[in-house]
Amino acid sequence: MIIKVLERFRDFVQNLPLWTKTVTWTALFIQLVSFMGLRTSKLALSWSNVFQKHLVFEVYTYVFLHISLLHIIFNLVSLLPVMAKFEKEHGTFACVFITMLPYTLFPAFMHLIFYRFIFAKESISIAGFSGWAFAFISATCIHNPQGPIQNYIPKHWIPLIYLFITTIFVPYASFIGHASGAAAGYATPYIFEHIPLKLWAEKVDSIGSRFKGYQSYDELAYASLPIAEPSTGNPKFPGTGTRLGT
């Protein structure tokens, strides 16, 4: 039974678009390394590590680190449907750009600023994909407000409801990380409106199209930012010393 589940999961991941598949395998590899007893805690993001130990790479690596098996499972369930849909609709370049710049750096900077200057807890770290999940769900809701519950709850409020539930019921969840991710998602159309995405994507697509699963830029899809349905929630699993998600 377990073997069949693992085989189906492997097949599912292999059919994902290139960037979504890459980040999935990267996170799973780091989780495997952690299970083997190797120290991966330095991949989590904290003020003390970045500014006192000069581990600047943490502003990117923290999203790939998860503190437990349940943590990574829940985050993948939340993230993969919306991220894969976005990449298929808008291209791999757009997906890489939006994840590795606003969706990663904005929550990272907000965490560093708040935990250094407001909470004065420099050693508190964050880790996980959940900031990305909040970002993609927010981008989806703000650009595709039509849905089965629109007559009861405005769709653009859904990420905020998720945020409230997660903050109240999930211990150690990072409110700052999740809220920053949601804010970055809401800002997605404004970001794309002010960058020459088509020009950049066309230059990269000629090279990227050589790789299996690479999704080329689609101007029509870009004009309809994004249309994935946020069908999953964003549960987290608490861990010691590290805020869950962003």
Tab-separated table of C-alpha atoms in Angstrom:
chain	number	residue	atom	x	y	z
A	1	MET	CA	0.000	0.000	0.000
A	2	ILE	CA	2.724	2.455	1.013
A	3	ILE	CA	4.780	1.515	-2.037
A	4	LYS	CA	1.834	2.208	-4.352
A	5	VAL	CA	1.236	5.584	-2.722
A	6	LEU	CA	4.902	6.501	-3.123
A	7	GLU	CA	4.870	5.398	-6.757
A	8	ARG	CA	1.796	7.502	-7.483
A	9	PHE	CA	3.364	10.485	-5.747
A	10	ARG	CA	6.535	10.027	-7.795
A	11	ASP	CA	4.517	9.916	-11.010
A	12	PHE	CA	2.561	12.987	-9.925
A	13	VAL	CA	5.743	14.946	-9.242
A	14	GLN	CA	7.313	13.855	-12.531
A	15	ASN	CA	4.329	15.306	-14.410
A	16	LEU	CA	4.620	18.689	-12.718
A	17	PRO	CA	5.989	21.629	-14.725
A	18	LEU	CA	9.733	22.165	-14.461
A	19	TRP	CA	10.038	24.769	-11.705
A	20	THR	CA	7.318	23.302	-9.491
A	21	LYS	CA	8.956	19.894	-9.830
A	22	THR	CA	12.398	21.329	-9.081
A	23	VAL	CA	11.398	22.991	-5.822
A	24	THR	CA	9.472	19.875	-4.773
A	25	TRP	CA	12.445	17.551	-5.235
A	26	THR	CA	14.735	20.099	-3.562
A	27	ALA	CA	12.555	20.241	-0.452
A	28	LEU	CA	12.225	16.451	-0.360
A	29	PHE	CA	15.999	16.037	-0.690
A	30	ILE	CA	16.622	18.422	2.209
A	31	GLN	CA	14.044	16.541	4.272
A	32	LEU	CA	15.815	13.252	3.491
A	33	VAL	CA	19.165	14.730	4.483
A	34	SER	CA	17.602	15.860	7.759
A	35	PHE	CA	16.251	12.351	8.425
A	36	MET	CA	19.759	10.989	7.898
A	37	GLY	CA	20.928	13.056	10.843
A	38	LEU	CA	22.738	15.801	8.977
A	39	ARG	CA	22.257	19.292	10.323
A	40	THR	CA	19.947	21.409	8.202
A	41	SER	CA	18.832	23.969	10.789
A	42	LYS	CA	21.160	26.597	9.317
A	43	LEU	CA	18.891	26.746	6.294
A	44	ALA	CA	16.140	28.360	8.408
A	45	LEU	CA	15.993	32.149	8.415
A	46	SER	CA	16.740	34.235	11.505
A	47	TRP	CA	18.230	37.654	12.200
A	48	SER	CA	21.032	36.249	14.344
A	49	ASN	CA	22.193	33.887	11.604
A	50	VAL	CA	22.026	36.432	8.790
A	51	PHE	CA	23.578	39.433	10.532
A	52	GLN	CA	25.721	37.884	13.261
A	53	LYS	CA	26.889	34.677	11.567
A	54	HIS	CA	26.653	36.145	8.044
A	55	LEU	CA	24.589	33.252	6.684
A	56	VAL	CA	22.992	35.471	4.052
A	57	PHE	CA	21.939	32.487	1.934
A	58	GLU	CA	19.165	31.843	4.458
A	59	VAL	CA	16.980	34.491	2.783
A	60	TYR	CA	16.465	31.891	0.046
A	61	THR	CA	17.055	28.510	1.655
A	62	TYR	CA	14.449	28.878	4.403
A	63	VAL	CA	11.551	28.137	2.057
A	64	PHE	CA	12.932	24.692	1.200
A	65	LEU	CA	13.441	23.573	4.808
A	66	HIS	CA	10.661	21.839	6.754
A	67	ILE	CA	10.860	20.761	10.353
A	68	SER	CA	8.984	17.468	10.089
A	69	LEU	CA	7.475	15.023	7.628
A	70	LEU	CA	3.942	16.251	8.340
A	71	HIS	CA	5.054	19.830	7.888
A	72	ILE	CA	6.367	19.202	4.375
A	73	ILE	CA	3.391	17.006	3.421
A	74	PHE	CA	0.839	19.636	4.450
A	75	ASN	CA	2.790	22.392	2.719
A	76	LEU	CA	3.120	20.423	-0.515
A	77	VAL	CA	-0.604	19.628	-0.495
A	78	SER	CA	-1.342	23.335	-0.087
A	79	LEU	CA	1.204	24.619	-2.575
A	80	LEU	CA	1.523	22.227	-5.506
A	81	PRO	CA	-1.970	22.578	-7.070
A	82	VAL	CA	-1.903	26.377	-7.220
A	83	MET	CA	1.780	26.695	-8.094
A	84	ALA	CA	1.645	24.087	-10.869
A	85	LYS	CA	-1.456	25.731	-12.328
A	86	PHE	CA	0.219	29.132	-12.276
A	87	GLU	CA	3.347	27.832	-14.000
A	88	LYS	CA	1.355	26.032	-16.695
A	89	GLU	CA	-0.747	29.115	-17.387
A	90	HIS	CA	1.923	31.823	-17.221
A	91	GLY	CA	5.199	30.090	-17.974
A	92	THR	CA	8.169	28.816	-16.037
A	93	PHE	CA	10.065	32.102	-16.168
A	94	ALA	CA	7.184	34.046	-14.621
A	95	CYS	CA	6.828	31.400	-11.910
A	96	VAL	CA	10.548	31.453	-11.072
A	97	PHE	CA	10.569	35.253	-11.003
A	98	ILE	CA	7.556	35.620	-8.754
A	99	THR	CA	8.573	32.903	-6.293
A	100	MET	CA	12.253	33.703	-5.887
A	101	LEU	CA	11.861	37.469	-5.685
A	102	PRO	CA	8.644	38.883	-4.136
A	103	TYR	CA	7.238	35.622	-2.742
A	104	THR	CA	10.523	34.717	-1.030
A	105	LEU	CA	12.301	37.974	-0.269
A	106	PHE	CA	9.374	40.069	0.970
A	107	PRO	CA	8.342	37.596	3.726
A	108	ALA	CA	12.024	37.122	4.586
A	109	PHE	CA	12.649	40.836	5.033
A	110	MET	CA	9.432	41.311	6.991
A	111	HIS	CA	10.387	38.483	9.357
A	112	LEU	CA	13.851	39.940	9.921
A	113	ILE	CA	12.542	43.447	10.526
A	114	PHE	CA	9.709	42.477	12.869
A	115	TYR	CA	11.672	39.974	14.944
A	116	ARG	CA	14.628	42.311	15.314
A	117	PHE	CA	13.073	45.721	15.852
A	118	ILE	CA	9.574	44.990	17.174
A	119	PHE	CA	9.601	41.613	18.932
A	120	ALA	CA	13.319	41.694	19.839
A	121	LYS	CA	13.645	37.934	19.307
A	122	GLU	CA	16.612	37.699	16.983
A	123	SER	CA	17.009	33.922	17.249
A	124	ILE	CA	13.462	33.029	16.133
A	125	SER	CA	13.613	31.415	12.709
A	126	ILE	CA	11.109	30.535	9.992
A	127	ALA	CA	10.979	27.723	7.458
A	128	GLY	CA	8.628	26.182	4.933
A	129	PHE	CA	6.639	26.630	1.730
A	130	SER	CA	3.522	28.030	3.375
A	131	GLY	CA	4.379	31.637	2.541
A	132	TRP	CA	4.375	30.638	-1.117
A	133	ALA	CA	1.071	28.833	-0.661
A	134	PHE	CA	-0.530	31.948	0.834
A	135	ALA	CA	0.932	34.038	-1.987
A	136	PHE	CA	-0.371	31.856	-4.822
A	137	ILE	CA	-3.796	31.476	-3.213
A	138	SER	CA	-4.032	35.250	-2.701
A	139	ALA	CA	-3.009	35.949	-6.303
A	140	THR	CA	-5.604	33.465	-7.481
A	141	CYS	CA	-8.412	34.928	-5.404
A	142	ILE	CA	-7.739	38.549	-6.268
A	143	HIS	CA	-7.674	37.876	-10.025
A	144	ASN	CA	-10.416	35.291	-10.220
A	145	PRO	CA	-13.080	36.496	-7.776
A	146	GLN	CA	-15.793	34.242	-9.204
A	147	GLY	CA	-16.436	31.090	-7.204
A	148	PRO	CA	-19.077	28.881	-5.581
A	149	ILE	CA	-19.064	30.852	-2.322
A	150	GLN	CA	-18.902	34.339	-3.813
A	151	ASN	CA	-22.490	35.082	-2.729
A	152	TYR	CA	-21.565	34.431	0.893
A	153	ILE	CA	-17.909	35.398	1.249
A	154	PRO	CA	-15.949	37.626	-1.155
A	155	LYS	CA	-13.287	35.388	-2.637
A	156	HIS	CA	-10.467	37.824	-1.967
A	157	TRP	CA	-11.170	37.391	1.748
A	158	ILE	CA	-10.382	33.655	1.661
A	159	PRO	CA	-6.606	34.036	2.249
A	160	LEU	CA	-7.309	36.299	5.217
A	161	ILE	CA	-9.680	33.707	6.665
A	162	TYR	CA	-6.986	31.047	6.210
A	163	LEU	CA	-4.525	33.377	7.889
A	164	PHE	CA	-6.816	33.926	10.869
A	165	ILE	CA	-7.507	30.204	11.313
A	166	THR	CA	-3.840	29.273	11.012
A	167	THR	CA	-2.752	31.933	13.470
A	168	ILE	CA	-5.333	30.951	16.072
A	169	PHE	CA	-5.222	27.168	15.872
A	170	VAL	CA	-1.685	26.266	14.744
A	171	PRO	CA	1.026	26.719	17.396
A	172	TYR	CA	4.262	28.333	16.208
A	173	ALA	CA	2.754	29.376	12.887
A	174	SER	CA	4.437	32.493	11.539
A	175	PHE	CA	1.805	35.217	11.260
A	176	ILE	CA	4.354	37.620	9.782
A	177	GLY	CA	5.504	35.106	7.183
A	178	HIS	CA	1.995	34.082	6.196
A	179	ALA	CA	0.656	37.650	6.095
A	180	SER	CA	3.641	38.813	4.047
A	181	GLY	CA	3.139	35.949	1.612
A	182	ALA	CA	-0.526	36.840	1.223
A	183	ALA	CA	0.377	40.502	0.668
A	184	ALA	CA	2.882	39.540	-2.034
A	185	GLY	CA	0.192	37.449	-3.703
A	186	TYR	CA	-2.277	40.326	-3.694
A	187	ALA	CA	0.418	42.527	-5.277
A	188	THR	CA	1.190	40.093	-8.124
A	189	PRO	CA	-0.708	41.966	-10.891
A	190	TYR	CA	0.898	45.264	-9.925
A	191	ILE	CA	4.343	43.661	-9.997
A	192	PHE	CA	3.789	42.172	-13.442
A	193	GLU	CA	2.390	45.442	-14.765
A	194	HIS	CA	5.638	47.243	-13.966
A	195	ILE	CA	8.222	44.825	-15.347
A	196	PRO	CA	8.992	43.884	-18.987
A	197	LEU	CA	7.961	40.278	-18.368
A	198	LYS	CA	7.333	39.449	-22.028
A	199	LEU	CA	10.771	40.689	-23.105
A	200	TRP	CA	12.586	38.799	-20.350
A	201	ALA	CA	10.578	35.611	-20.827
A	202	GLU	CA	11.131	35.492	-24.575
A	203	LYS	CA	14.890	35.695	-24.052
A	204	VAL	CA	14.864	32.882	-21.504
A	205	ASP	CA	12.337	30.668	-23.294
A	206	SER	CA	14.705	29.944	-26.180
A	207	ILE	CA	17.039	28.233	-23.715
A	208	GLY	CA	14.520	26.915	-21.208
A	209	SER	CA	12.403	25.172	-23.823
A	210	ARG	CA	15.176	22.598	-24.205
A	211	PHE	CA	14.319	21.212	-20.768
A	212	LYS	CA	11.477	18.774	-20.229
A	213	GLY	CA	8.515	20.355	-18.471
A	214	TYR	CA	9.526	23.932	-19.233
A	215	GLN	CA	6.484	26.120	-19.847
A	216	SER	CA	6.911	28.945	-22.338
A	217	TYR	CA	5.496	32.415	-21.830
A	218	ASP	CA	1.886	32.765	-22.980
A	219	GLU	CA	0.786	36.356	-23.542
A	220	LEU	CA	-2.909	35.462	-23.451
A	221	ALA	CA	-2.520	33.608	-20.170
A	222	TYR	CA	-0.464	36.473	-18.758
A	223	ALA	CA	-3.298	38.861	-19.515
A	224	SER	CA	-5.643	36.819	-17.344
A	225	LEU	CA	-3.450	36.487	-14.228
A	226	PRO	CA	-3.818	33.682	-12.563
A	227	ILE	CA	-6.792	31.346	-12.749
A	228	ALA	CA	-5.937	28.441	-10.457
A	229	GLU	CA	-8.577	27.446	-7.967
A	230	PRO	CA	-7.450	27.616	-4.303
A	231	SER	CA	-9.026	24.303	-3.384
A	232	THR	CA	-6.741	23.460	-0.484
A	233	GLY	CA	-6.118	25.032	2.883
A	234	ASN	CA	-2.745	25.731	4.400
A	235	PRO	CA	-2.316	23.596	7.534
A	236	LYS	CA	0.971	23.485	9.405
A	237	PHE	CA	2.661	21.209	11.891
A	238	PRO	CA	4.376	22.806	14.890
A	239	GLY	CA	8.044	22.338	15.659
A	240	THR	CA	10.438	23.484	18.332
A	241	GLY	CA	12.264	26.765	17.789
A	242	THR	CA	11.152	27.432	14.238
A	243	ARG	CA	8.118	29.296	12.975
A	244	LEU	CA	6.131	27.299	10.453
A	245	GLY	CA	5.960	28.760	7.008
A	246	THR	CA	6.800	31.114	5.448
